[in-house]
Amino acid sequence: MKQLTLHHPSGEFVALMALLMCMVALSIDAVLPGLGPMASDLNVSNSNDIQLVVAIVYAGMAVGQLIYGFLADAKGRKVAISLGILIFVLGSLVALFSDNLEMMLLGRFMQGLGAAGPRTITLAIIRDQYKGNEMARVLSLVMTIFIISPVIAPLIGQGILWLFGWRQIFIFLLGLASIAWLWFWLRQPETLAVEDRVPFSVKETLRNLRRMVNEHAAVYYVIALGFIFGAFIGFLNTVQPVLQGIYKMGAAFPLLFATLTISFAAASYLNSRLVMRFGTKRLALSAAVMVVLLSSVMYLITFLLQGVPPLWGLMIYLGVTLFFVGLQFGNLNAMAMEPFGHIAGTASAVIGNVSTLLAVVSGTLVGQLFDATVLPLVAGFGVLASGAALFIHRANVIHSQRPVKIVKS
């Protein structure tokens, strides 16, 4: 097998991979400050419906994850990423010229469908070129930049909103995607040799899917991942109306949002150390239980305060809760992937698709329950984390009863 290996990654390569991975985060978080004016201009009668502009991106991404993995293995990495960026650009144009909510949602779905390509295949490009410690080093550098994107994206969006208007945010995304594609196409060589490409097989895919369904513990971890991801999407759906609507934070919203995402990012960074001490199973379950406990206490306090706690109290609650949510993403993904050995490509695509679709449904429900109080947001964290904890516990019990069976092709 022909393997293209670069032992010393350049700063350009790291920056390019980080930019490609950031497209989903940028397309979501940069738009958040403009949701209010967008709802007004698009004549959205139900204020909660504008939240769909966030959730529909994840729905598109869920569908795209199934497509690009197979395409990249059959036709090469550059074709898959280029197709994804093209769809993202077309979606940005549809969103830019939208004059109603339906057209906007179509554009946003296309953005998610397109962004799934670079988001998914970037990892494959890195894996093609690096192994072992060197691969871990490259991923760490890329993820360091990736983690920063949710912090700065709302600030960029707010700045564009101040100077121009919400439509120009989509011009920014359109321009950024175009630059990313040109940079990628001119500077990044194909990393999957022709002789290593694998034609898509329906029969083999169905056989692998049956293997996955029969691994009950992995299925439970996927469901748990969907629930905890749904709580995060519920947060994204409601954080703007909560901070700008209830607390009248206005232009300060991006700074408050950045503060909260730093907590989430810190959890992702610290998880690599904590997991070596406590283990993935114990850490994921404990983190889910902590979200349940924190949310139960916060719900009671918020209820007694007629649904609107002090801003400082809400920020502390959300910061700590997002920290424990952040501890679960990597661990649940790892545990769900653990049994699938040589079908990792298919498994990764299916796990991403199922967990994201479940998250979109549950997170959208949390958003639609918004009633000008903080109660639905807190309840969403508590209820969905409870579901996650139950499925994690059940999966852990199965693991304790028998060793993990590694699925081979």
PDB file of C-alpha atoms in Angstrom, residues 58-331:
ATOM      1  CA  TYR A  58     -26.578  19.877  12.174  1.00  0.00           C
ATOM      2  CA  ALA A  59     -29.291  17.968  10.295  1.00  0.00           C
ATOM      3  CA  GLY A  60     -27.466  18.631   7.025  1.00  0.00           C
ATOM      4  CA  MET A  61     -24.197  17.610   8.601  1.00  0.00           C
ATOM      5  CA  ALA A  62     -25.716  14.334   9.823  1.00  0.00           C
ATOM      6  CA  VAL A  63     -26.789  13.398   6.297  1.00  0.00           C
ATOM      7  CA  GLY A  64     -23.478  14.490   4.815  1.00  0.00           C
ATOM      8  CA  GLN A  65     -21.395  12.341   7.146  1.00  0.00           C
ATOM      9  CA  LEU A  66     -22.773   9.193   5.522  1.00  0.00           C
ATOM     10  CA  ILE A  67     -21.993  10.441   2.019  1.00  0.00           C
ATOM     11  CA  TYR A  68     -18.471  11.818   2.254  1.00  0.00           C
ATOM     12  CA  GLY A  69     -16.868   8.877   4.024  1.00  0.00           C
ATOM     13  CA  PHE A  70     -17.792   6.477   1.232  1.00  0.00           C
ATOM     14  CA  LEU A  71     -16.987   9.053  -1.471  1.00  0.00           C
ATOM     15  CA  ALA A  72     -13.554   9.827  -0.029  1.00  0.00           C
ATOM     16  CA  ASP A  73     -12.603   6.140   0.107  1.00  0.00           C
ATOM     17  CA  ALA A  74     -13.783   5.528  -3.461  1.00  0.00           C
ATOM     18  CA  LYS A  75     -12.771   8.727  -5.285  1.00  0.00           C
ATOM     19  CA  GLY A  76     -10.134  10.351  -3.103  1.00  0.00           C
ATOM     20  CA  ARG A  77      -9.960  13.009  -0.407  1.00  0.00           C
ATOM     21  CA  LYS A  78      -9.732  16.054  -2.679  1.00  0.00           C
ATOM     22  CA  VAL A  79     -12.898  15.200  -4.612  1.00  0.00           C
ATOM     23  CA  ALA A  80     -14.905  14.685  -1.399  1.00  0.00           C
ATOM     24  CA  ILE A  81     -13.778  17.923   0.235  1.00  0.00           C
ATOM     25  CA  SER A  82     -14.179  19.935  -2.963  1.00  0.00           C
ATOM     26  CA  LEU A  83     -17.753  18.695  -3.400  1.00  0.00           C
ATOM     27  CA  GLY A  84     -18.509  19.588   0.210  1.00  0.00           C
ATOM     28  CA  ILE A  85     -17.168  23.123  -0.131  1.00  0.00           C
ATOM     29  CA  LEU A  86     -19.105  23.613  -3.384  1.00  0.00           C
ATOM     30  CA  ILE A  87     -22.357  22.623  -1.661  1.00  0.00           C
ATOM     31  CA  PHE A  88     -21.490  24.896   1.276  1.00  0.00           C
ATOM     32  CA  VAL A  89     -20.926  27.833  -1.097  1.00  0.00           C
ATOM     33  CA  LEU A  90     -24.264  27.205  -2.850  1.00  0.00           C
ATOM     34  CA  GLY A  91     -25.980  27.010   0.548  1.00  0.00           C
ATOM     35  CA  SER A  92     -24.389  30.300   1.592  1.00  0.00           C
ATOM     36  CA  LEU A  93     -25.757  31.950  -1.552  1.00  0.00           C
ATOM     37  CA  VAL A  94     -29.256  30.603  -0.883  1.00  0.00           C
ATOM     38  CA  ALA A  95     -29.108  31.885   2.713  1.00  0.00           C
ATOM     39  CA  LEU A  96     -27.731  35.254   1.588  1.00  0.00           C
ATOM     40  CA  PHE A  97     -30.638  35.919  -0.779  1.00  0.00           C
ATOM     41  CA  SER A  98     -33.362  34.379   1.403  1.00  0.00           C
ATOM     42  CA  ASP A  99     -36.558  36.380   1.772  1.00  0.00           C
ATOM     43  CA  ASN A 100     -38.444  33.893   3.962  1.00  0.00           C
ATOM     44  CA  LEU A 101     -37.657  31.333   6.666  1.00  0.00           C
ATOM     45  CA  GLU A 102     -38.184  28.326   4.401  1.00  0.00           C
ATOM     46  CA  MET A 103     -35.568  29.518   1.903  1.00  0.00           C
ATOM     47  CA  MET A 104     -33.179  30.309   4.756  1.00  0.00           C
ATOM     48  CA  LEU A 105     -33.579  26.808   6.196  1.00  0.00           C
ATOM     49  CA  LEU A 106     -32.856  25.286   2.783  1.00  0.00           C
ATOM     50  CA  GLY A 107     -29.651  27.316   2.554  1.00  0.00           C
ATOM     51  CA  ARG A 108     -28.616  26.391   6.071  1.00  0.00           C
ATOM     52  CA  PHE A 109     -29.297  22.684   5.453  1.00  0.00           C
ATOM     53  CA  MET A 110     -27.070  22.906   2.375  1.00  0.00           C
ATOM     54  CA  GLN A 111     -24.369  24.616   4.451  1.00  0.00           C
ATOM     55  CA  GLY A 112     -24.436  21.744   6.949  1.00  0.00           C
ATOM     56  CA  LEU A 113     -24.514  19.149   4.166  1.00  0.00           C
ATOM     57  CA  GLY A 114     -21.497  20.793   2.551  1.00  0.00           C
ATOM     58  CA  ALA A 115     -19.490  21.491   5.707  1.00  0.00           C
ATOM     59  CA  ALA A 116     -19.734  17.813   6.658  1.00  0.00           C
ATOM     60  CA  GLY A 117     -17.245  17.068   3.855  1.00  0.00           C
ATOM     61  CA  PRO A 118     -14.258  19.070   5.103  1.00  0.00           C
ATOM     62  CA  ARG A 119     -15.187  18.388   8.738  1.00  0.00           C
ATOM     63  CA  THR A 120     -15.137  14.607   8.191  1.00  0.00           C
ATOM     64  CA  ILE A 121     -12.428  14.094   5.589  1.00  0.00           C
ATOM     65  CA  THR A 122      -9.859  16.384   7.224  1.00  0.00           C
ATOM     66  CA  LEU A 123      -9.303  13.640   9.811  1.00  0.00           C
ATOM     67  CA  ALA A 124      -8.789  11.112   7.022  1.00  0.00           C
ATOM     68  CA  ILE A 125      -6.148  13.328   5.372  1.00  0.00           C
ATOM     69  CA  ILE A 126      -4.253  13.593   8.646  1.00  0.00           C
ATOM     70  CA  ARG A 127      -4.562   9.854   9.226  1.00  0.00           C
ATOM     71  CA  ASP A 128      -3.274   9.168   5.677  1.00  0.00           C
ATOM     72  CA  GLN A 129      -0.050  11.031   6.346  1.00  0.00           C
ATOM     73  CA  TYR A 130       0.793  10.530  10.007  1.00  0.00           C
ATOM     74  CA  LYS A 131       0.900   7.702  12.512  1.00  0.00           C
ATOM     75  CA  GLY A 132       1.287   7.245  16.242  1.00  0.00           C
ATOM     76  CA  ASN A 133       2.733  10.106  18.234  1.00  0.00           C
ATOM     77  CA  GLU A 134       3.210  12.275  15.150  1.00  0.00           C
ATOM     78  CA  MET A 135      -0.483  11.949  14.287  1.00  0.00           C
ATOM     79  CA  ALA A 136      -1.438  12.816  17.859  1.00  0.00           C
ATOM     80  CA  ARG A 137       0.828  15.869  17.681  1.00  0.00           C
ATOM     81  CA  VAL A 138      -0.734  17.108  14.438  1.00  0.00           C
ATOM     82  CA  LEU A 139      -4.265  16.546  15.752  1.00  0.00           C
ATOM     83  CA  SER A 140      -3.422  18.425  18.940  1.00  0.00           C
ATOM     84  CA  LEU A 141      -2.180  21.408  16.954  1.00  0.00           C
ATOM     85  CA  VAL A 142      -5.246  21.365  14.700  1.00  0.00           C
ATOM     86  CA  MET A 143      -7.666  20.958  17.609  1.00  0.00           C
ATOM     87  CA  THR A 144      -6.016  23.839  19.481  1.00  0.00           C
ATOM     88  CA  ILE A 145      -7.007  26.157  16.638  1.00  0.00           C
ATOM     89  CA  PHE A 146     -10.372  24.432  16.204  1.00  0.00           C
ATOM     90  CA  ILE A 147     -11.312  25.018  19.852  1.00  0.00           C
ATOM     91  CA  ILE A 148     -10.712  28.749  19.462  1.00  0.00           C
ATOM     92  CA  SER A 149     -13.259  29.088  16.617  1.00  0.00           C
ATOM     93  CA  PRO A 150     -16.436  29.016  18.771  1.00  0.00           C
ATOM     94  CA  VAL A 151     -14.885  31.758  20.911  1.00  0.00           C
ATOM     95  CA  ILE A 152     -14.081  34.199  18.113  1.00  0.00           C
ATOM     96  CA  ALA A 153     -16.901  33.367  15.655  1.00  0.00           C
ATOM     97  CA  PRO A 154     -19.667  35.277  17.538  1.00  0.00           C
ATOM     98  CA  LEU A 155     -17.326  38.249  17.898  1.00  0.00           C
ATOM     99  CA  ILE A 156     -16.789  38.237  14.136  1.00  0.00           C
ATOM    100  CA  GLY A 157     -20.522  37.902  13.565  1.00  0.00           C
ATOM    101  CA  GLN A 158     -21.285  40.761  15.943  1.00  0.00           C
ATOM    102  CA  GLY A 159     -18.705  42.985  14.250  1.00  0.00           C
ATOM    103  CA  ILE A 160     -20.169  42.314  10.810  1.00  0.00           C
ATOM    104  CA  LEU A 161     -23.663  42.917  12.195  1.00  0.00           C
ATOM    105  CA  TRP A 162     -22.602  46.301  13.591  1.00  0.00           C
ATOM    106  CA  LEU A 163     -20.922  47.451  10.379  1.00  0.00           C
ATOM    107  CA  PHE A 164     -23.185  46.009   7.710  1.00  0.00           C
ATOM    108  CA  GLY A 165     -26.038  43.657   8.666  1.00  0.00           C
ATOM    109  CA  TRP A 166     -26.830  39.979   9.118  1.00  0.00           C
ATOM    110  CA  ARG A 167     -26.750  39.137   5.389  1.00  0.00           C
ATOM    111  CA  GLN A 168     -23.104  40.134   5.199  1.00  0.00           C
ATOM    112  CA  ILE A 169     -22.310  37.342   7.674  1.00  0.00           C
ATOM    113  CA  PHE A 170     -23.135  34.925   4.856  1.00  0.00           C
ATOM    114  CA  ILE A 171     -20.904  36.882   2.486  1.00  0.00           C
ATOM    115  CA  PHE A 172     -18.115  36.387   5.030  1.00  0.00           C
ATOM    116  CA  LEU A 173     -18.820  32.623   5.154  1.00  0.00           C
ATOM    117  CA  LEU A 174     -19.003  32.483   1.365  1.00  0.00           C
ATOM    118  CA  GLY A 175     -15.667  34.243   1.010  1.00  0.00           C
ATOM    119  CA  LEU A 176     -14.024  32.121   3.703  1.00  0.00           C
ATOM    120  CA  ALA A 177     -15.167  28.882   2.038  1.00  0.00           C
ATOM    121  CA  SER A 178     -13.922  30.064  -1.349  1.00  0.00           C
ATOM    122  CA  ILE A 179     -10.498  30.935   0.080  1.00  0.00           C
ATOM    123  CA  ALA A 180     -10.366  27.573   1.890  1.00  0.00           C
ATOM    124  CA  TRP A 181     -11.132  25.647  -1.308  1.00  0.00           C
ATOM    125  CA  LEU A 182      -8.598  27.565  -3.419  1.00  0.00           C
ATOM    126  CA  TRP A 183      -5.927  27.113  -0.753  1.00  0.00           C
ATOM    127  CA  PHE A 184      -6.765  23.423  -0.359  1.00  0.00           C
ATOM    128  CA  TRP A 185      -6.883  22.650  -4.083  1.00  0.00           C
ATOM    129  CA  LEU A 186      -3.631  24.424  -4.944  1.00  0.00           C
ATOM    130  CA  ARG A 187      -1.513  23.441  -1.960  1.00  0.00           C
ATOM    131  CA  GLN A 188      -2.751  20.099  -0.612  1.00  0.00           C
ATOM    132  CA  PRO A 189      -1.812  16.954  -2.584  1.00  0.00           C
ATOM    133  CA  GLU A 190      -4.112  13.933  -2.761  1.00  0.00           C
ATOM    134  CA  THR A 191      -3.267  11.591   0.136  1.00  0.00           C
ATOM    135  CA  LEU A 192      -5.123   8.436  -0.948  1.00  0.00           C
ATOM    136  CA  ALA A 193      -3.335   6.562  -3.712  1.00  0.00           C
ATOM    137  CA  VAL A 194      -5.464   5.187  -6.556  1.00  0.00           C
ATOM    138  CA  GLU A 195      -4.549   1.590  -5.712  1.00  0.00           C
ATOM    139  CA  ASP A 196      -5.780   2.090  -2.124  1.00  0.00           C
ATOM    140  CA  ARG A 197      -9.269   3.270  -3.064  1.00  0.00           C
ATOM    141  CA  VAL A 198     -12.227   1.078  -2.132  1.00  0.00           C
ATOM    142  CA  PRO A 199     -15.332   0.972  -4.365  1.00  0.00           C
ATOM    143  CA  PHE A 200     -18.611   1.384  -2.505  1.00  0.00           C
ATOM    144  CA  SER A 201     -20.422  -1.912  -1.854  1.00  0.00           C
ATOM    145  CA  VAL A 202     -24.045  -2.011  -0.675  1.00  0.00           C
ATOM    146  CA  LYS A 203     -23.686  -5.641   0.402  1.00  0.00           C
ATOM    147  CA  GLU A 204     -20.607  -4.978   2.529  1.00  0.00           C
ATOM    148  CA  THR A 205     -22.130  -1.835   4.035  1.00  0.00           C
ATOM    149  CA  LEU A 206     -25.283  -3.705   5.082  1.00  0.00           C
ATOM    150  CA  ARG A 207     -23.155  -6.480   6.586  1.00  0.00           C
ATOM    151  CA  ASN A 208     -21.198  -3.937   8.620  1.00  0.00           C
ATOM    152  CA  LEU A 209     -24.406  -2.231   9.773  1.00  0.00           C
ATOM    153  CA  ARG A 210     -25.741  -5.549  11.080  1.00  0.00           C
ATOM    154  CA  ARG A 211     -22.496  -5.992  13.021  1.00  0.00           C
ATOM    155  CA  MET A 212     -22.919  -2.586  14.588  1.00  0.00           C
ATOM    156  CA  VAL A 213     -26.533  -3.138  15.614  1.00  0.00           C
ATOM    157  CA  ASN A 214     -25.558  -6.400  17.328  1.00  0.00           C
ATOM    158  CA  GLU A 215     -23.045  -4.571  19.541  1.00  0.00           C
ATOM    159  CA  HIS A 216     -25.604  -3.452  22.138  1.00  0.00           C
ATOM    160  CA  ALA A 217     -23.185  -1.579  24.384  1.00  0.00           C
ATOM    161  CA  ALA A 218     -21.960   0.514  21.455  1.00  0.00           C
ATOM    162  CA  VAL A 219     -25.559   1.258  20.445  1.00  0.00           C
ATOM    163  CA  TYR A 220     -26.299   2.502  23.968  1.00  0.00           C
ATOM    164  CA  TYR A 221     -23.236   4.749  23.895  1.00  0.00           C
ATOM    165  CA  VAL A 222     -24.396   6.216  20.569  1.00  0.00           C
ATOM    166  CA  ILE A 223     -27.820   6.987  22.058  1.00  0.00           C
ATOM    167  CA  ALA A 224     -26.182   8.572  25.099  1.00  0.00           C
ATOM    168  CA  LEU A 225     -24.006  10.656  22.783  1.00  0.00           C
ATOM    169  CA  GLY A 226     -27.118  11.778  20.905  1.00  0.00           C
ATOM    170  CA  PHE A 227     -28.808  12.877  24.132  1.00  0.00           C
ATOM    171  CA  ILE A 228     -25.845  14.843  25.468  1.00  0.00           C
ATOM    172  CA  PHE A 229     -25.237  16.384  22.036  1.00  0.00           C
ATOM    173  CA  GLY A 230     -28.954  17.269  21.996  1.00  0.00           C
ATOM    174  CA  ALA A 231     -28.539  19.138  25.270  1.00  0.00           C
ATOM    175  CA  PHE A 232     -25.724  21.126  23.666  1.00  0.00           C
ATOM    176  CA  ILE A 233     -27.828  21.930  20.591  1.00  0.00           C
ATOM    177  CA  GLY A 234     -30.664  22.963  22.913  1.00  0.00           C
ATOM    178  CA  PHE A 235     -28.196  25.356  24.533  1.00  0.00           C
ATOM    179  CA  LEU A 236     -27.165  26.767  21.144  1.00  0.00           C
ATOM    180  CA  ASN A 237     -30.825  27.181  20.184  1.00  0.00           C
ATOM    181  CA  THR A 238     -31.745  29.165  23.284  1.00  0.00           C
ATOM    182  CA  VAL A 239     -28.600  30.971  24.427  1.00  0.00           C
ATOM    183  CA  GLN A 240     -29.229  33.961  22.134  1.00  0.00           C
ATOM    184  CA  PRO A 241     -32.880  34.582  23.139  1.00  0.00           C
ATOM    185  CA  VAL A 242     -31.943  34.015  26.789  1.00  0.00           C
ATOM    186  CA  LEU A 243     -28.983  36.398  26.928  1.00  0.00           C
ATOM    187  CA  GLN A 244     -30.227  39.007  24.473  1.00  0.00           C
ATOM    188  CA  GLY A 245     -33.959  38.596  25.033  1.00  0.00           C
ATOM    189  CA  ILE A 246     -34.351  37.978  28.759  1.00  0.00           C
ATOM    190  CA  TYR A 247     -31.211  39.654  30.089  1.00  0.00           C
ATOM    191  CA  LYS A 248     -30.931  42.398  27.413  1.00  0.00           C
ATOM    192  CA  MET A 249     -27.202  41.835  26.933  1.00  0.00           C
ATOM    193  CA  GLY A 250     -27.290  43.109  23.359  1.00  0.00           C
ATOM    194  CA  ALA A 251     -23.795  43.555  21.921  1.00  0.00           C
ATOM    195  CA  ALA A 252     -22.250  41.924  25.014  1.00  0.00           C
ATOM    196  CA  PHE A 253     -23.720  38.571  23.937  1.00  0.00           C
ATOM    197  CA  PRO A 254     -20.616  37.400  21.998  1.00  0.00           C
ATOM    198  CA  LEU A 255     -18.381  38.036  25.016  1.00  0.00           C
ATOM    199  CA  LEU A 256     -20.663  36.069  27.334  1.00  0.00           C
ATOM    200  CA  PHE A 257     -20.949  33.269  24.787  1.00  0.00           C
ATOM    201  CA  ALA A 258     -17.171  33.182  24.409  1.00  0.00           C
ATOM    202  CA  THR A 259     -16.801  32.849  28.180  1.00  0.00           C
ATOM    203  CA  LEU A 260     -19.078  29.810  28.174  1.00  0.00           C
ATOM    204  CA  THR A 261     -17.371  28.122  25.231  1.00  0.00           C
ATOM    205  CA  ILE A 262     -13.996  28.503  26.949  1.00  0.00           C
ATOM    206  CA  SER A 263     -15.368  26.284  29.727  1.00  0.00           C
ATOM    207  CA  PHE A 264     -16.425  23.705  27.152  1.00  0.00           C
ATOM    208  CA  ALA A 265     -13.028  23.882  25.448  1.00  0.00           C
ATOM    209  CA  ALA A 266     -11.207  23.503  28.767  1.00  0.00           C
ATOM    210  CA  ALA A 267     -13.073  20.249  29.397  1.00  0.00           C
ATOM    211  CA  SER A 268     -11.991  18.888  26.019  1.00  0.00           C
ATOM    212  CA  TYR A 269      -8.379  19.748  26.832  1.00  0.00           C
ATOM    213  CA  LEU A 270      -8.408  18.335  30.385  1.00  0.00           C
ATOM    214  CA  ASN A 271     -10.210  15.161  29.359  1.00  0.00           C
ATOM    215  CA  SER A 272      -7.005  13.666  27.944  1.00  0.00           C
ATOM    216  CA  ARG A 273      -5.505  13.772  31.444  1.00  0.00           C
ATOM    217  CA  LEU A 274      -8.589  12.895  33.455  1.00  0.00           C
ATOM    218  CA  VAL A 275      -9.390   9.851  31.347  1.00  0.00           C
ATOM    219  CA  MET A 276      -6.020   8.280  32.158  1.00  0.00           C
ATOM    220  CA  ARG A 277      -6.847   8.487  35.855  1.00  0.00           C
ATOM    221  CA  PHE A 278     -10.550   7.629  35.921  1.00  0.00           C
ATOM    222  CA  GLY A 279     -11.190   5.759  32.657  1.00  0.00           C
ATOM    223  CA  THR A 280     -13.674   6.601  29.918  1.00  0.00           C
ATOM    224  CA  LYS A 281     -16.641   4.703  31.321  1.00  0.00           C
ATOM    225  CA  ARG A 282     -16.442   6.093  34.829  1.00  0.00           C
ATOM    226  CA  LEU A 283     -15.685   9.619  33.642  1.00  0.00           C
ATOM    227  CA  ALA A 284     -18.559   9.752  31.135  1.00  0.00           C
ATOM    228  CA  LEU A 285     -21.104   8.433  33.631  1.00  0.00           C
ATOM    229  CA  SER A 286     -19.917  10.713  36.435  1.00  0.00           C
ATOM    230  CA  ALA A 287     -20.034  13.763  34.157  1.00  0.00           C
ATOM    231  CA  ALA A 288     -23.600  12.953  33.051  1.00  0.00           C
ATOM    232  CA  VAL A 289     -24.714  12.493  36.663  1.00  0.00           C
ATOM    233  CA  MET A 290     -23.146  15.833  37.604  1.00  0.00           C
ATOM    234  CA  VAL A 291     -25.151  17.573  34.861  1.00  0.00           C
ATOM    235  CA  VAL A 292     -28.322  15.972  36.232  1.00  0.00           C
ATOM    236  CA  LEU A 293     -27.569  17.076  39.800  1.00  0.00           C
ATOM    237  CA  LEU A 294     -26.582  20.614  38.823  1.00  0.00           C
ATOM    238  CA  SER A 295     -29.654  21.003  36.623  1.00  0.00           C
ATOM    239  CA  SER A 296     -32.007  19.659  39.283  1.00  0.00           C
ATOM    240  CA  VAL A 297     -30.767  22.205  41.835  1.00  0.00           C
ATOM    241  CA  MET A 298     -30.760  25.010  39.254  1.00  0.00           C
ATOM    242  CA  TYR A 299     -34.286  24.167  38.100  1.00  0.00           C
ATOM    243  CA  LEU A 300     -35.610  24.392  41.655  1.00  0.00           C
ATOM    244  CA  ILE A 301     -33.859  27.723  42.253  1.00  0.00           C
ATOM    245  CA  THR A 302     -35.024  29.099  38.899  1.00  0.00           C
ATOM    246  CA  PHE A 303     -38.604  27.964  39.520  1.00  0.00           C
ATOM    247  CA  LEU A 304     -38.663  29.748  42.879  1.00  0.00           C
ATOM    248  CA  LEU A 305     -37.335  32.883  41.125  1.00  0.00           C
ATOM    249  CA  GLN A 306     -40.161  32.717  38.569  1.00  0.00           C
ATOM    250  CA  GLY A 307     -37.983  31.426  35.782  1.00  0.00           C
ATOM    251  CA  VAL A 308     -35.324  34.154  35.685  1.00  0.00           C
ATOM    252  CA  PRO A 309     -32.303  33.723  38.006  1.00  0.00           C
ATOM    253  CA  PRO A 310     -29.611  36.411  38.337  1.00  0.00           C
ATOM    254  CA  LEU A 311     -27.334  36.553  35.308  1.00  0.00           C
ATOM    255  CA  TRP A 312     -24.251  35.730  37.381  1.00  0.00           C
ATOM    256  CA  GLY A 313     -25.945  32.607  38.729  1.00  0.00           C
ATOM    257  CA  LEU A 314     -26.971  31.473  35.256  1.00  0.00           C
ATOM    258  CA  MET A 315     -23.466  32.018  33.895  1.00  0.00           C
ATOM    259  CA  ILE A 316     -21.898  29.961  36.700  1.00  0.00           C
ATOM    260  CA  TYR A 317     -24.424  27.164  36.139  1.00  0.00           C
ATOM    261  CA  LEU A 318     -23.941  27.119  32.357  1.00  0.00           C
ATOM    262  CA  GLY A 319     -20.150  27.321  32.636  1.00  0.00           C
ATOM    263  CA  VAL A 320     -19.906  24.365  35.041  1.00  0.00           C
ATOM    264  CA  THR A 321     -22.551  22.364  33.165  1.00  0.00           C
ATOM    265  CA  LEU A 322     -20.849  22.864  29.801  1.00  0.00           C
ATOM    266  CA  PHE A 323     -17.605  21.710  31.376  1.00  0.00           C
ATOM    267  CA  PHE A 324     -19.196  18.376  32.322  1.00  0.00           C
ATOM    268  CA  VAL A 325     -20.896  18.151  28.927  1.00  0.00           C
ATOM    269  CA  GLY A 326     -17.509  18.685  27.273  1.00  0.00           C
ATOM    270  CA  LEU A 327     -16.063  15.761  29.228  1.00  0.00           C
ATOM    271  CA  GLN A 328     -18.511  13.382  27.555  1.00  0.00           C
ATOM    272  CA  PHE A 329     -18.147  13.992  23.821  1.00  0.00           C
ATOM    273  CA  GLY A 330     -14.730  12.440  23.259  1.00  0.00           C
ATOM    274  CA  ASN A 331     -15.282   9.595  25.714  1.00  0.00           C
TER     275      ASN A 331
END
